[in-house]
Amino acid sequence: MDKLQILITGGTGYIGSHTAVELIGAGYDVVLVDNLSNSSLKAVQGIRKITGIEVPFVQVNCTDNEQLGNVFRQWQFDAVIHFAAFKAVGESVAEPLKYYRNNIDSLLTVLEQMQATGIHNIVFSSSATVYGQPDALPVTETSPRKPATSPYGATKQICEDILRDTAASNNLKAIALRYFNPIGAHPSALIGEEPHGVPGNLVPFIAQVAAGQRSELSIFGDDYPTPDGTAQRDYIDIVDLARAHVCAVDRILKDTQKPYYEIFNIGTGRPVSVLELVHTFERMNNVEVPYLIAPRRTGDVTALWADPSLAARELGWHAERSLDQSLQSAWLWEQQRTVPIT
Ligand code: UFG
């Protein structure tokens, strides 16, 4: 029997590339599309090297009906995992139209192509940002979505609503995974996060400070009402996060019964403060991370962590890799990532 075929949009990005590796490991065939606006062909090389498979890659802009249509005509997909989106929170505040146009258009184009070619299964990359600052922690999937704190967050909320309404109106099956804070890299250090310019996220910034590329980390606020005054997040290892997509695809393809829309939190359930993360990185990797305390960053929430029990119950998924392991892999990747793959 032919293997089941999965289209991964944003397939060369941080989460897309790790998901490709895990899907192939689970016995799926994958096709990667990406416009390479925030990633590079190095990810394709890395995926091929890790898996030993000449994974197909097509450079496509997912907002372009014709380009994407060609891909849907060339392969017969069983499911789509849609990652392709802009994701820089700060940039979305400065350029909201760019974010609304790209992130919403790309989902609509993917859904229209799926409809036109009779594909009914989609897994969508949502974000814990849809919760805003919740009234109670940890958040469950039924916790209310608060007003988005950035246009980026608003696009995730809108995309979730588009999926909910589309699933209700025809025979679409959709699963939205709400990621908490993805960190780390594949243990091979052949793929990982490639931030362009100054990293906005904590772990890539710490890694660059440890590597001496930046003089110090600014910790944004130490006066939050948390145990050590710094903000708390739920840091989820990228390989664990990638595995959650395999579980979601397994579920959606196994369940032949009904159209539906489901949401799952993908996190560890453990809050970690900025200071705790910095000190763990130093200890695990035997490096120093000089830091100073800076003012709070606009739009940051005090604390956000998941109740991941629904994913455990329904998807059979739970986080397996420890913070220690994630931060070791992040450091290994930082040291390797400038070395070309041979
Ligand atoms: N932080 C610093 N210094 C830095 C960078 C970050 O102190 O240089 C702090 C932040 O203030 C925050 C924590 O580290 O308290 C984590 O910040 P990140 O930027 O790594 O992550 P965020 O929680 O702000 O955002 C992440 C994703 C978003 C997603 C959001 C969901 O980047 O895409 O989680 O909560 F929307």
XYZ file of C-alpha atoms and ligand atoms in Angstrom:
378
model
C 0.000 0.000 0.000
C 1.162 3.499 -0.798
C 2.125 5.587 2.158
C -0.213 8.375 3.235
C 0.888 11.709 1.823
C 1.010 14.867 3.925
C 1.471 18.412 2.613
C 3.446 20.630 5.001
C 3.128 24.352 4.298
C 5.901 26.316 5.936
C 7.802 23.054 5.704
C 11.267 24.586 5.951
C 10.448 26.642 9.028
C 11.364 25.834 12.601
C 8.323 23.752 13.510
C 7.604 22.549 9.957
C 11.051 21.027 9.463
C 10.972 19.119 12.753
C 7.456 17.917 12.002
C 8.583 16.640 8.593
C 11.248 14.515 10.284
C 8.809 13.048 12.816
C 6.145 12.318 10.179
C 8.649 10.485 8.004
C 9.811 8.549 11.055
C 6.179 7.562 11.653
C 5.842 6.195 8.105
C 4.243 9.099 6.224
C 5.359 10.635 2.940
C 5.640 14.408 3.039
C 5.822 17.248 0.538
C 7.248 20.530 1.742
C 6.225 23.931 0.450
C 7.586 27.243 1.659
C 8.306 30.671 0.192
C 11.635 30.775 2.101
C 10.779 34.240 3.454
C 11.977 33.250 6.910
C 13.865 29.998 6.296
C 16.309 28.480 3.863
C 17.081 25.421 1.754
C 19.442 24.355 4.503
C 16.391 22.963 6.296
C 15.588 20.755 3.286
C 19.156 19.445 3.318
C 18.919 18.811 7.057
C 15.618 16.917 6.765
C 17.001 14.802 3.912
C 20.163 14.048 5.825
C 18.349 13.028 9.019
C 15.741 10.870 7.266
C 17.773 9.596 4.310
C 14.816 10.467 2.085
C 14.794 12.875 -0.875
C 11.804 14.761 0.479
C 10.184 16.872 -2.276
C 10.324 20.633 -1.780
C 8.528 23.287 -3.856
C 9.098 27.009 -3.392
C 5.574 28.329 -3.223
C 3.825 31.311 -1.757
C 0.756 29.928 -0.006
C -1.241 33.070 -0.730
C -0.818 32.387 -4.469
C -3.702 30.276 -5.744
C -1.983 29.281 -8.940
C 1.339 28.270 -7.368
C -0.367 26.328 -4.615
C -2.875 24.842 -7.063
C -0.022 23.326 -9.057
C 1.158 21.511 -5.939
C -2.328 20.206 -5.172
C -2.583 18.939 -8.753
C 0.821 17.274 -8.704
C 0.245 15.189 -5.558
C -2.783 13.568 -3.972
C -2.687 14.550 -0.309
C -4.407 12.778 2.545
C -3.959 15.690 4.946
C -2.417 19.135 5.170
C -0.462 20.638 8.054
C -0.572 24.389 7.677
C 2.321 26.262 9.291
C 3.043 28.939 6.682
C 2.612 32.264 8.473
C 4.504 35.267 9.759
C 5.205 34.955 13.480
C 7.121 37.932 14.848
C 4.935 39.567 17.477
C 6.743 42.945 17.428
C 6.773 43.141 13.643
C 3.041 42.428 13.591
C 2.456 45.506 15.758
C 4.512 47.639 13.351
C 3.056 46.111 10.159
C -0.418 44.790 10.954
C -1.662 44.722 7.355
C 1.228 42.511 6.317
C 0.250 40.035 9.040
C -3.502 40.080 8.426
C -3.011 39.767 4.665
C -0.468 36.979 4.767
C -1.648 34.820 7.648
C -5.336 34.889 6.792
C -4.903 34.735 3.014
C -2.626 31.735 3.214
C -5.117 29.740 5.312
C -7.994 30.697 2.994
C -5.992 29.707 -0.072
C -5.028 26.370 1.468
C -8.652 25.649 2.446
C -9.935 26.585 -1.011
C -7.398 24.317 -2.657
C -8.338 21.520 -0.287
C -12.004 22.001 -1.097
C -11.313 22.044 -4.841
C -9.363 18.782 -4.679
C -11.524 16.951 -2.135
C -9.130 16.922 0.823
C -10.855 17.051 4.180
C -8.132 16.901 6.813
C -6.115 19.799 8.193
C -3.906 20.377 11.217
C -3.328 24.037 11.973
C -0.565 25.730 13.931
C -2.256 27.945 16.460
C -0.697 29.519 19.508
C -1.182 29.953 23.222
C -1.179 33.657 22.437
C -4.931 33.284 21.746
C -5.472 33.102 25.531
C -3.987 36.565 26.182
C -3.479 36.964 29.946
C -5.865 34.405 31.371
C -7.782 34.831 34.618
C -6.757 31.392 35.859
C -3.753 29.141 35.278
C -3.072 26.656 33.854
C -5.230 27.299 30.798
C -7.451 24.589 29.389
C -8.866 24.545 25.886
C -12.140 25.871 27.275
C -10.499 28.878 28.964
C -11.865 32.004 27.293
C -9.824 33.590 24.539
C -8.966 37.114 25.665
C -8.500 40.047 23.273
C -5.290 39.453 21.344
C -2.293 41.435 22.537
C -0.882 41.746 18.994
C -2.049 41.574 15.372
C -0.111 38.292 15.166
C -2.243 36.891 17.991
C -5.372 38.245 16.314
C -4.514 36.384 13.101
C -4.304 33.129 15.073
C -7.711 33.778 16.628
C -9.244 34.612 13.238
C -7.702 31.534 11.623
C -9.119 29.340 14.400
C -12.567 30.835 13.729
C -12.226 30.244 9.997
C -11.476 26.579 10.672
C -14.360 26.240 13.142
C -16.842 27.737 10.669
C -15.530 25.762 7.701
C -15.663 22.510 9.660
C -19.250 23.314 10.653
C -20.310 24.049 7.071
C -18.884 21.094 5.167
C -17.052 17.861 5.746
C -13.761 19.364 6.902
C -11.940 17.815 9.844
C -9.656 20.327 11.517
C -7.379 20.182 14.520
C -5.786 23.354 15.873
C -2.754 22.853 18.078
C -2.137 25.718 20.477
C 1.603 25.776 21.005
C 3.136 27.217 24.106
C 6.809 28.257 23.777
C 8.731 25.958 21.412
C 12.462 25.668 22.162
C 15.474 23.524 21.327
C 16.503 21.732 18.173
C 16.714 18.263 16.682
C 19.383 16.288 18.625
C 21.365 15.857 15.374
C 21.763 19.660 15.234
C 21.022 19.425 11.505
C 17.837 21.470 11.817
C 16.796 24.121 14.318
C 15.602 27.673 14.623
C 17.230 30.186 12.244
C 16.259 33.637 13.489
C 16.853 36.430 10.988
C 18.438 39.476 12.606
C 18.053 40.082 16.322
C 16.182 37.150 17.860
C 12.885 38.165 19.420
C 12.531 34.948 21.393
C 14.323 34.183 24.608
C 16.230 30.965 23.907
C 17.823 31.969 20.562
C 18.857 35.257 22.186
C 20.419 33.462 25.157
C 22.276 31.099 22.800
C 23.742 34.035 20.875
C 24.843 35.711 24.115
C 26.476 32.470 25.276
C 28.246 32.236 21.901
C 29.604 35.771 22.346
C 27.676 37.200 19.402
C 25.780 39.510 21.745
C 27.117 41.065 24.909
C 24.197 40.444 27.251
C 20.604 39.426 27.572
C 18.008 41.990 28.571
C 15.517 40.392 30.904
C 12.259 42.200 30.314
C 11.000 42.922 33.803
C 11.762 41.518 37.254
C 8.764 43.040 38.991
C 6.090 40.609 37.869
C 3.970 38.961 40.568
C 5.815 35.636 40.162
C 8.135 33.774 42.576
C 11.339 35.448 41.283
C 9.730 38.494 39.634
C 10.389 37.385 36.048
C 7.700 36.218 33.647
C 6.735 32.557 33.450
C 6.152 30.481 30.319
C 5.640 26.868 29.328
C 8.660 25.870 27.225
C 7.967 22.884 25.018
C 10.726 20.950 23.263
C 10.513 21.229 19.474
C 10.758 17.455 18.933
C 7.913 16.870 21.388
C 5.918 19.567 19.618
C 6.619 17.966 16.238
C 5.398 14.607 17.584
C 2.107 16.226 18.568
C 1.472 16.834 14.854
C 2.001 13.166 14.099
C -0.558 12.300 16.800
C -3.002 14.845 15.358
C -2.574 13.531 11.800
C -2.956 9.926 13.037
C -6.182 10.887 14.782
C -7.680 12.849 11.918
C -6.923 10.118 9.369
C -8.172 7.300 11.579
C -11.467 8.982 12.394
C -13.559 8.555 9.255
C -16.861 9.447 10.845
C -17.653 13.102 11.109
C -16.528 16.607 10.328
C -15.227 18.367 13.397
C -13.029 21.062 14.790
C -10.837 20.266 17.768
C -8.317 22.229 19.767
C -5.441 20.927 21.866
C -2.956 22.680 24.117
C 0.574 21.539 23.390
C 2.734 22.357 26.379
C 4.433 20.710 29.340
C 2.160 22.043 32.060
C 5.190 23.402 33.930
C 5.817 27.144 34.370
C 9.450 28.273 34.064
C 10.637 31.810 34.781
C 13.063 33.743 32.595
C 15.715 33.632 35.342
C 15.234 29.909 35.877
C 15.661 29.327 32.168
C 18.830 31.442 32.003
C 20.407 29.627 34.937
C 19.439 26.209 33.574
C 21.022 27.086 30.230
C 24.239 28.123 32.005
C 24.370 25.009 34.161
C 23.550 22.474 31.434
C 25.966 23.919 28.902
C 28.695 25.169 31.197
C 28.562 28.678 29.733
C 27.895 32.142 31.038
C 24.931 34.256 30.021
C 25.484 37.835 31.225
C 22.201 39.687 31.688
C 20.727 42.942 32.846
C 17.245 43.784 33.982
C 15.346 45.922 31.465
C 11.815 47.347 31.535
C 8.895 45.050 30.782
C 8.250 44.411 27.086
C 4.961 45.833 25.807
C 2.371 43.146 25.207
C 4.044 40.503 27.403
C 1.820 38.593 29.791
C 2.903 37.782 33.349
C 2.506 34.050 33.149
C 1.100 31.468 30.784
C 1.205 27.716 31.024
C -0.842 24.842 29.735
C -3.062 22.207 31.097
C -2.020 19.586 28.518
C -4.265 16.805 29.863
C -6.713 16.853 26.932
C -3.886 16.123 24.484
C -2.728 13.302 26.760
C -6.220 11.820 26.900
C -7.328 12.261 23.310
C -4.111 12.331 21.287
C -2.053 10.070 23.518
C 0.581 12.801 23.510
C 2.624 14.244 26.313
C 5.930 16.094 26.546
C 8.853 13.727 27.071
C 11.963 15.851 26.808
C 13.141 17.838 29.814
C 14.052 21.511 29.930
C 17.664 20.396 30.457
C 17.624 18.380 27.226
C 15.946 21.164 25.251
C 18.513 23.716 26.342
C 21.388 21.365 25.549
C 20.020 20.817 22.048
C 19.544 24.576 21.606
C 23.207 25.145 22.474
C 24.437 22.334 20.225
C 22.408 23.811 17.365
C 23.761 27.301 18.011
C 27.298 25.954 17.754
C 26.574 23.964 14.570
C 24.247 26.207 12.664
C 26.849 28.274 10.904
C 28.601 25.129 9.661
C 27.389 24.133 6.178
C 25.805 20.654 5.877
C 27.959 18.328 3.780
N 12.399 37.679 27.139
C 13.396 38.414 27.722
N 14.409 38.862 26.942
C 14.479 38.607 25.607
C 13.451 37.836 25.011
C 12.417 37.393 25.804
O 13.361 38.673 28.930
O 15.426 39.050 24.943
C 11.306 37.170 27.977
C 9.950 37.712 27.578
O 9.713 38.946 28.148
C 9.027 36.587 28.036
C 9.879 35.326 27.897
O 11.230 35.773 27.821
O 8.717 36.773 29.375
C 9.572 34.533 26.655
O 9.620 35.408 25.541
P 9.580 34.893 24.043
O 9.666 36.099 23.158
O 10.565 33.814 23.825
O 8.147 34.206 23.947
P 6.695 34.843 24.175
O 6.096 34.097 25.316
O 6.695 36.298 24.244
O 6.014 34.491 22.781
C 5.904 33.167 22.364
C 5.953 33.089 20.848
C 4.758 33.737 20.239
C 3.519 33.239 20.866
C 3.566 33.328 22.354
C 2.399 32.644 22.978
O 7.084 33.736 20.358
O 4.714 33.392 18.883
O 4.723 32.672 22.838
O 2.336 32.893 24.302
F 2.467 33.967 20.435
